[in-house]
PDB file of C-alpha atoms in Angstrom:
ATOM      1  CA  VAL A  17       0.000   0.000   0.000  1.00 47.00           C
ATOM      2  CA  THR A  18       1.422   3.349  -1.027  1.00 51.00           C
ATOM      3  CA  GLY A  19       1.984   6.374   1.136  1.00 52.00           C
ATOM      4  CA  PHE A  20      -0.638   8.323  -0.812  1.00 54.00           C
ATOM      5  CA  GLN A  21      -3.260   5.649  -0.226  1.00 55.00           C
ATOM      6  CA  THR A  22      -2.360   5.423   3.446  1.00 60.00           C
ATOM      7  CA  TRP A  23      -2.623   9.198   3.609  1.00 55.00           C
ATOM      8  CA  CYS A  24      -6.148   9.039   2.103  1.00 61.00           C
ATOM      9  CA  SER A  25      -7.397   6.499   4.630  1.00 62.00           C
ATOM     10  CA  SER A  26      -5.651   8.165   7.587  1.00 68.00           C
ATOM     11  CA  ASP A  27      -7.239  11.514   6.691  1.00 71.00           C
ATOM     12  CA  LEU A  28     -10.596   9.803   6.489  1.00 69.00           C
ATOM     13  CA  TRP A  29      -9.931   8.252   9.901  1.00 71.00           C
ATOM     14  CA  TRP A  30      -9.028  11.669  11.290  1.00 72.00           C
ATOM     15  CA  LEU A  31     -12.149  13.303   9.810  1.00 77.00           C
ATOM     16  CA  THR A  32     -14.643  10.609  10.769  1.00 75.00           C
ATOM     17  CA  GLY A  33     -13.133   8.741  13.705  1.00 77.00           C
ATOM     18  CA  PHE A  34     -14.121   5.451  12.029  1.00 77.00           C
ATOM     19  CA  PRO A  35     -11.894   2.415  12.635  1.00 78.00           C
ATOM     20  CA  PRO A  36      -8.933   2.182  10.224  1.00 76.00           C
ATOM     21  CA  VAL A  37     -10.353  -0.895   8.466  1.00 78.00           C
ATOM     22  CA  ALA A  38     -13.636   0.928   7.827  1.00 79.00           C
ATOM     23  CA  CYS A  39     -11.689   3.886   6.408  1.00 77.00           C
ATOM     24  CA  GLN A  40      -9.800   1.543   4.090  1.00 79.00           C
ATOM     25  CA  ALA A  41     -13.094   0.023   2.922  1.00 79.00           C
ATOM     26  CA  LEU A  42     -14.506   3.511   2.318  1.00 82.00           C
ATOM     27  CA  VAL A  43     -11.452   4.502   0.255  1.00 81.00           C
ATOM     28  CA  ALA A  44     -11.833   1.329  -1.838  1.00 82.00           C
ATOM     29  CA  LEU A  45     -15.569   2.011  -2.246  1.00 85.00           C
ATOM     30  CA  LEU A  46     -14.950   5.615  -3.262  1.00 87.00           C
ATOM     31  CA  CYS A  47     -12.390   4.422  -5.813  1.00 87.00           C
ATOM     32  CA  ARG A  48     -14.940   2.009  -7.281  1.00 89.00           C
ATOM     33  CA  VAL A  49     -17.506   4.807  -7.563  1.00 91.00           C
ATOM     34  CA  VAL A  50     -14.977   7.050  -9.321  1.00 92.00           C
ATOM     35  CA  VAL A  51     -14.044   4.243 -11.736  1.00 92.00           C
ATOM     36  CA  VAL A  52     -17.668   3.544 -12.655  1.00 92.00           C
ATOM     37  CA  VAL A  53     -18.648   7.216 -13.061  1.00 94.00           C
ATOM     38  CA  ALA A  54     -15.479   8.047 -15.026  1.00 94.00           C
ATOM     39  CA  LEU A  55     -15.836   4.988 -17.250  1.00 92.00           C
ATOM     40  CA  LEU A  56     -19.458   5.925 -17.920  1.00 94.00           C
ATOM     41  CA  ALA A  57     -18.501   9.510 -18.827  1.00 93.00           C
ATOM     42  CA  ILE A  58     -15.623   8.447 -21.086  1.00 91.00           C
ATOM     43  CA  ALA A  59     -17.668   5.739 -22.841  1.00 92.00           C
ATOM     44  CA  GLU A  60     -20.578   8.130 -23.372  1.00 92.00           C
ATOM     45  CA  ARG A  61     -18.254  10.732 -24.865  1.00 87.00           C
ATOM     46  CA  VAL A  62     -16.540   8.213 -27.147  1.00 85.00           C
ATOM     47  CA  THR A  63     -19.709   6.427 -28.324  1.00 88.00           C
ATOM     48  CA  GLY A  64     -22.152   9.332 -28.156  1.00 89.00           C
ATOM     49  CA  SER A  65     -24.707   7.052 -26.518  1.00 92.00           C
ATOM     50  CA  ALA A  66     -25.653   6.814 -22.856  1.00 92.00           C
ATOM     51  CA  ARG A  67     -27.091   3.336 -23.450  1.00 94.00           C
ATOM     52  CA  THR A  68     -23.855   2.052 -24.971  1.00 94.00           C
ATOM     53  CA  ALA A  69     -21.892   3.649 -22.137  1.00 93.00           C
ATOM     54  CA  GLY A  70     -24.115   1.799 -19.684  1.00 93.00           C
ATOM     55  CA  VAL A  71     -23.374  -1.490 -21.443  1.00 94.00           C
ATOM     56  CA  VAL A  72     -19.622  -0.735 -21.251  1.00 92.00           C
ATOM     57  CA  VAL A  73     -19.897  -0.179 -17.486  1.00 91.00           C
ATOM     58  CA  LEU A  74     -22.056  -3.294 -17.102  1.00 92.00           C
ATOM     59  CA  LEU A  75     -19.490  -5.424 -18.942  1.00 92.00           C
ATOM     60  CA  TYR A  76     -16.639  -4.016 -16.854  1.00 89.00           C
ATOM     61  CA  SER A  77     -18.529  -4.469 -13.587  1.00 88.00           C
ATOM     62  CA  ALA A  78     -19.119  -8.136 -14.449  1.00 89.00           C
ATOM     63  CA  SER A  79     -15.413  -8.778 -15.001  1.00 85.00           C
ATOM     64  CA  PRO A  80     -13.228 -10.513 -12.411  1.00 83.00           C
ATOM     65  CA  GLN A  81     -10.968  -7.445 -12.504  1.00 80.00           C
ATOM     66  CA  PHE A  82     -13.743  -5.281 -11.063  1.00 80.00           C
ATOM     67  CA  VAL A  83     -15.204  -7.908  -8.736  1.00 76.00           C
ATOM     68  CA  PHE A  84     -11.981  -9.089  -7.098  1.00 73.00           C
ATOM     69  CA  PHE A  85      -8.751  -7.327  -8.006  1.00 71.00           C
ATOM     70  CA  ASN A  86      -9.997  -3.727  -7.935  1.00 70.00           C
ATOM     71  CA  ALA A  87     -12.139  -4.349  -4.852  1.00 70.00           C
ATOM     72  CA  GLN A  88      -9.056  -4.610  -2.647  1.00 72.00           C
ATOM     73  CA  TYR A  89      -7.521  -1.867  -0.588  1.00 69.00           C
ATOM     74  CA  ALA A  90      -4.346  -1.821  -2.656  1.00 70.00           C
ATOM     75  CA  TYR A  91      -2.325   0.531  -4.815  1.00 71.00           C
ATOM     76  CA  GLN A  92      -3.893  -0.459  -8.140  1.00 81.00           C
ATOM     77  CA  THR A  93      -7.407   0.343  -6.902  1.00 83.00           C
ATOM     78  CA  LEU A  94      -6.507   3.953  -6.224  1.00 85.00           C
ATOM     79  CA  ALA A  95      -4.294   4.180  -9.324  1.00 88.00           C
ATOM     80  CA  LEU A  96      -7.077   3.077 -11.662  1.00 89.00           C
ATOM     81  CA  ALA A  97      -9.507   5.553 -10.091  1.00 91.00           C
ATOM     82  CA  LEU A  98      -6.991   8.391 -10.447  1.00 92.00           C
ATOM     83  CA  LEU A  99      -6.239   7.519 -14.080  1.00 93.00           C
ATOM     84  CA  LEU A 100      -9.855   7.150 -15.218  1.00 93.00           C
ATOM     85  CA  GLY A 101     -10.898  10.191 -13.177  1.00 94.00           C
ATOM     86  CA  ALA A 102      -8.158  12.274 -14.815  1.00 94.00           C
ATOM     87  CA  LEU A 103      -9.192  11.093 -18.295  1.00 92.00           C
ATOM     88  CA  ALA A 104     -12.844  11.892 -17.604  1.00 93.00           C
ATOM     89  CA  LEU A 105     -11.908  15.349 -16.304  1.00 93.00           C
ATOM     90  CA  LEU A 106      -9.737  16.053 -19.344  1.00 91.00           C
ATOM     91  CA  VAL A 107     -12.680  15.170 -21.570  1.00 88.00           C
ATOM     92  CA  ALA A 108     -15.029  17.251 -19.405  1.00 89.00           C
ATOM     93  CA  ALA A 109     -12.672  20.229 -19.584  1.00 88.00           C
ATOM     94  CA  ASP A 110     -13.357  20.437 -23.322  1.00 80.00           C
ATOM     95  CA  ASP A 111     -17.096  20.540 -22.714  1.00 79.00           C
ATOM     96  CA  ALA A 112     -16.948  23.216 -20.010  1.00 77.00           C
ATOM     97  CA  SER A 113     -19.297  26.128 -20.577  1.00 80.00           C
ATOM     98  CA  SER A 114     -16.935  28.703 -19.083  1.00 86.00           C
ATOM     99  CA  ALA A 115     -13.205  29.281 -18.931  1.00 86.00           C
ATOM    100  CA  SER A 116     -13.193  29.048 -15.132  1.00 89.00           C
ATOM    101  CA  ARG A 117     -14.888  25.625 -15.193  1.00 89.00           C
ATOM    102  CA  ARG A 118     -12.445  24.472 -17.845  1.00 89.00           C
ATOM    103  CA  ARG A 119      -9.455  25.603 -15.742  1.00 91.00           C
ATOM    104  CA  ARG A 120     -10.894  23.961 -12.613  1.00 93.00           C
ATOM    105  CA  ARG A 121     -11.497  20.630 -14.333  1.00 92.00           C
ATOM    106  CA  LEU A 122      -8.107  20.746 -16.001  1.00 91.00           C
ATOM    107  CA  GLY A 123      -6.431  21.573 -12.674  1.00 92.00           C
ATOM    108  CA  VAL A 124      -8.079  18.650 -10.884  1.00 93.00           C
ATOM    109  CA  ALA A 125      -7.167  16.340 -13.798  1.00 93.00           C
ATOM    110  CA  LEU A 126      -3.526  17.427 -13.651  1.00 93.00           C
ATOM    111  CA  ALA A 127      -3.461  17.006  -9.854  1.00 93.00           C
ATOM    112  CA  SER A 128      -4.912  13.494 -10.315  1.00 92.00           C
ATOM    113  CA  LEU A 129      -2.162  12.656 -12.814  1.00 92.00           C
ATOM    114  CA  ALA A 130       0.487  13.900 -10.382  1.00 92.00           C
ATOM    115  CA  ALA A 131      -1.064  11.821  -7.566  1.00 90.00           C
ATOM    116  CA  LEU A 132      -1.138   8.838  -9.919  1.00 90.00           C
ATOM    117  CA  ALA A 133       2.622   9.141 -10.483  1.00 90.00           C
ATOM    118  CA  VAL A 134       3.338   8.560  -6.784  1.00 87.00           C
ATOM    119  CA  THR A 135       0.639   5.908  -6.365  1.00 85.00           C
ATOM    120  CA  HIS A 136       1.588   3.232  -8.899  1.00 83.00           C
ATOM    121  CA  HIS A 137       4.515   3.344 -11.295  1.00 81.00           C
ATOM    122  CA  LEU A 138       3.188   0.930 -13.926  1.00 83.00           C
ATOM    123  CA  THR A 139      -0.271   2.483 -14.151  1.00 87.00           C
ATOM    124  CA  SER A 140       1.241   5.970 -14.290  1.00 90.00           C
ATOM    125  CA  TRP A 141       3.551   5.034 -17.179  1.00 91.00           C
ATOM    126  CA  VAL A 142       0.726   3.293 -19.071  1.00 91.00           C
ATOM    127  CA  GLY A 143      -1.494   6.325 -18.475  1.00 91.00           C
ATOM    128  CA  ALA A 144       1.213   8.740 -19.629  1.00 93.00           C
ATOM    129  CA  LEU A 145       1.809   6.738 -22.812  1.00 94.00           C
ATOM    130  CA  ALA A 146      -1.929   6.492 -23.468  1.00 92.00           C
ATOM    131  CA  LEU A 147      -2.290  10.259 -23.075  1.00 92.00           C
ATOM    132  CA  VAL A 148       0.622  10.841 -25.456  1.00 93.00           C
ATOM    133  CA  ALA A 149      -1.062   8.540 -28.004  1.00 92.00           C
ATOM    134  CA  LEU A 150      -4.445  10.246 -27.540  1.00 88.00           C
ATOM    135  CA  ALA A 151      -2.853  13.683 -27.901  1.00 88.00           C
ATOM    136  CA  ALA A 152      -1.093  12.542 -31.080  1.00 89.00           C
ATOM    137  CA  LEU A 153      -4.349  11.171 -32.524  1.00 86.00           C
ATOM    138  CA  SER A 154      -6.183  14.307 -31.508  1.00 81.00           C
ATOM    139  CA  SER A 155      -3.589  16.475 -33.241  1.00 81.00           C
ATOM    140  CA  LEU A 156      -4.856  15.104 -36.533  1.00 80.00           C
ATOM    141  CA  GLY A 157      -7.882  17.305 -35.897  1.00 69.00           C
ATOM    142  CA  ARG A 158      -7.799  20.809 -34.521  1.00 62.00           C
ATOM    143  CA  GLY A 159      -9.087  22.614 -31.510  1.00 60.00           C
ATOM    144  CA  ARG A 160      -9.021  22.865 -27.761  1.00 61.00           C
ATOM    145  CA  ARG A 161      -9.143  19.099 -27.216  1.00 69.00           C
ATOM    146  CA  THR A 162      -5.651  18.763 -28.680  1.00 75.00           C
ATOM    147  CA  ARG A 163      -4.287  21.359 -26.257  1.00 84.00           C
ATOM    148  CA  THR A 164      -6.096  19.778 -23.292  1.00 86.00           C
ATOM    149  CA  LEU A 165      -4.808  16.288 -24.074  1.00 86.00           C
ATOM    150  CA  ALA A 166      -1.308  17.608 -24.801  1.00 88.00           C
ATOM    151  CA  THR A 167      -1.299  19.413 -21.444  1.00 90.00           C
ATOM    152  CA  GLY A 168      -2.419  16.230 -19.695  1.00 91.00           C
ATOM    153  CA  ALA A 169       0.155  14.136 -21.566  1.00 92.00           C
ATOM    154  CA  ALA A 170       2.984  16.559 -20.785  1.00 93.00           C
ATOM    155  CA  THR A 171       2.020  16.696 -17.111  1.00 93.00           C
ATOM    156  CA  ALA A 172       1.819  12.907 -16.891  1.00 93.00           C
ATOM    157  CA  VAL A 173       5.175  12.348 -18.603  1.00 94.00           C
ATOM    158  CA  VAL A 174       6.988  14.984 -16.527  1.00 94.00           C
ATOM    159  CA  THR A 175       5.557  13.856 -13.175  1.00 93.00           C
ATOM    160  CA  VAL A 176       6.083  10.165 -13.890  1.00 92.00           C
ATOM    161  CA  ALA A 177       9.636  10.731 -15.108  1.00 92.00           C
ATOM    162  CA  ALA A 178      10.439  12.899 -12.081  1.00 92.00           C
ATOM    163  CA  TRP A 179       8.981  10.362  -9.649  1.00 89.00           C
ATOM    164  CA  THR A 180      10.764   7.501 -11.405  1.00 86.00           C
ATOM    165  CA  ALA A 181      14.044   9.407 -11.047  1.00 88.00           C
ATOM    166  CA  VAL A 182      13.395   9.783  -7.319  1.00 87.00           C
ATOM    167  CA  VAL A 183      12.478   6.141  -6.684  1.00 81.00           C
ATOM    168  CA  GLY A 184      14.567   4.576  -9.482  1.00 75.00           C
ATOM    169  CA  PRO A 185      16.912   2.665  -7.177  1.00 76.00           C
ATOM    170  CA  LEU A 186      13.955   1.212  -5.269  1.00 75.00           C
ATOM    171  CA  LEU A 187      12.280   0.192  -8.542  1.00 71.00           C
ATOM    172  CA  ALA A 188      15.460  -1.539  -9.693  1.00 71.00           C
ATOM    173  CA  ASP A 189      15.617  -3.549  -6.453  1.00 74.00           C
ATOM    174  CA  TYR A 190      11.865  -4.294  -6.640  1.00 70.00           C
ATOM    175  CA  LEU A 191      11.579  -5.175 -10.331  1.00 69.00           C
ATOM    176  CA  GLY A 192      15.103  -6.506 -10.933  1.00 72.00           C
ATOM    177  CA  PRO A 193      14.398 -10.049  -9.700  1.00 75.00           C
ATOM    178  CA  VAL A 194      11.253 -10.237 -11.843  1.00 70.00           C
ATOM    179  CA  PHE A 195      13.154  -9.325 -15.015  1.00 72.00           C
ATOM    180  CA  ASP A 196      16.102 -11.549 -14.062  1.00 73.00           C
ATOM    181  CA  ALA A 197      13.825 -14.570 -13.597  1.00 71.00           C
ATOM    182  CA  ARG A 198      12.087 -13.940 -16.923  1.00 69.00           C
ATOM    183  CA  SER A 199      15.430 -13.503 -18.663  1.00 72.00           C
ATOM    184  CA  GLU A 200      16.647 -16.822 -17.265  1.00 72.00           C
ATOM    185  CA  GLU A 201      13.429 -18.549 -18.399  1.00 71.00           C
ATOM    186  CA  HIS A 202      13.777 -17.078 -21.867  1.00 66.00           C
ATOM    187  CA  THR A 203      17.440 -18.127 -22.111  1.00 72.00           C
ATOM    188  CA  SER A 204      16.646 -21.700 -21.033  1.00 71.00           C
ATOM    189  CA  GLU A 205      13.797 -21.860 -23.573  1.00 69.00           C
ATOM    190  CA  LEU A 206      16.140 -20.804 -26.352  1.00 69.00           C
ATOM    191  CA  GLN A 207      18.780 -23.365 -25.330  1.00 71.00           C
ATOM    192  CA  SER A 208      16.412 -26.335 -25.005  1.00 65.00           C
ATOM    193  CA  PRO A 209      16.087 -28.554 -28.121  1.00 60.00           C
TER     194      PRO A 209
END
């Protein structure tokens, strides 16, 4: 469990006085709500249909990923909520009726991307690369959406790279054995007849 996630549940404990386990369950529940609402908003924007967006959420909520893995109080639960929430806010920033609403939504999206960088390294890198790809695809068209996605992509890449530089030695110790084991398996597969 990351420091950011612990911080979320400890602040909830401080605000409510609930037992720590209840605060952890509330954080996980809040993350699930954010994932569902963000997924619904993104799917509705992409498909142009609320009904289709509902089917997308229904299919995701029936998956083992949603039922088991993302129901835990663990780093990936918060990371997924931050990523999808940031994407939904970036999309919503384009639809804002005023400049102040656009700036507010964009600010919260960028803060979510920065929080994502310190929450889970793999999800933050995947999110940064996805935003770069979306910004590149969006640049084929014109308009504010390209600038919004480019701002989100730049923020994600900079924050993830900066955080990776800070925790790089820890990541090498953490992920090194995984890559070493896979490398040994691959070498033995190549050498076997």
